[in-house]
C-alpha atoms as one frame of an Amber mdcrd trajectory, in Angstrom:
protein
  39.996 -17.528 193.982  36.423 -16.621 194.924  37.273 -16.818 198.627  40.297
 -14.532 198.266  38.245 -12.036 196.243  35.557 -12.086 198.931  38.142 -11.490
 201.664  39.665  -8.539 199.818  36.254  -6.959 199.293  35.285  -7.604 202.927
  38.516  -6.130 204.329  38.237  -3.029 202.140  34.621  -2.527 203.182  35.387
  -2.357 206.933  34.749   1.208 208.135  37.654   3.148 209.644  35.929   3.163
 213.036  36.332  -0.605 213.173  40.069  -0.563 212.480  40.902   0.230 216.088
  41.867   3.879 215.643  39.689   6.148 217.755  39.672   9.860 216.946  38.789
  12.595 219.428  36.040  14.826 217.950  37.314  18.221 216.780  35.011  20.097
 219.158  36.277  18.252 222.266  37.392  20.285 225.279  40.569  18.202 225.310
  42.007  20.260 222.438  41.658  23.448 224.510  43.577  21.742 227.307  46.295
  20.590 224.905  46.535  24.125 223.443  46.880  25.619 226.935  49.624  23.166
 227.847  51.389  23.817 224.538  51.380  27.597 225.040  52.583  27.053 228.619
  55.623  25.203 227.319  54.659  21.834 228.772  54.215  20.329 225.296  56.919
  20.888 222.709  55.522  18.896 219.803  52.123  18.779 218.140  50.954  16.542
 215.302  51.517  17.988 211.851  48.085  16.825 210.740  44.862  18.739 211.231
  42.285  17.723 213.799  40.727  15.346 214.723  43.705  13.534 216.190  43.842
   9.907 217.240  43.165   9.256 220.913  46.611   7.692 221.292  48.242  10.928
 220.054  46.399  13.017 222.648  47.482  10.494 225.271  51.106  10.934 224.150
  50.748  14.712 224.447  49.241  14.323 227.921  52.189  12.152 229.005  54.637
  14.750 227.674  52.896  17.580 229.525  52.565  15.557 232.712  56.251  14.629
 232.643  57.361  18.209 231.971  54.975  19.559 234.608  56.546  17.515 237.403
  59.594  19.802 237.446  57.648  23.098 237.352  55.263  25.015 239.542  51.934
  24.829 237.686  49.207  27.434 237.860  45.578  26.529 238.462  44.647  26.414
 234.745  47.561  24.099 233.939  46.725  21.776 236.834  43.049  21.713 235.800
  43.975  20.872 232.197  46.242  18.034 233.319  43.536  16.768 235.678  40.905
  16.702 232.905  43.311  14.913 230.580  44.265  12.393 233.267  40.579  11.696
 233.873  40.084  11.089 230.152  43.053   8.749 229.820
């Protein structure tokens, strides 16, 4: 009983940063790139939650934009945004 109580307290005391979910800071340049790609039509969906978003969600958005961009002629700003995102992920 004491051991199970200790484990419950220990598990609940683990900070969110140690749970494996990494969030991109709200002031990151990556959000500007995502916004540009969204307004360009390369991203059709955005998370319904407010920022910061999990790193894996931004990666998903990058993959969507990259996939959609393969069939279009991209301007310099779009290519630069995809390049920065690809460097990050």
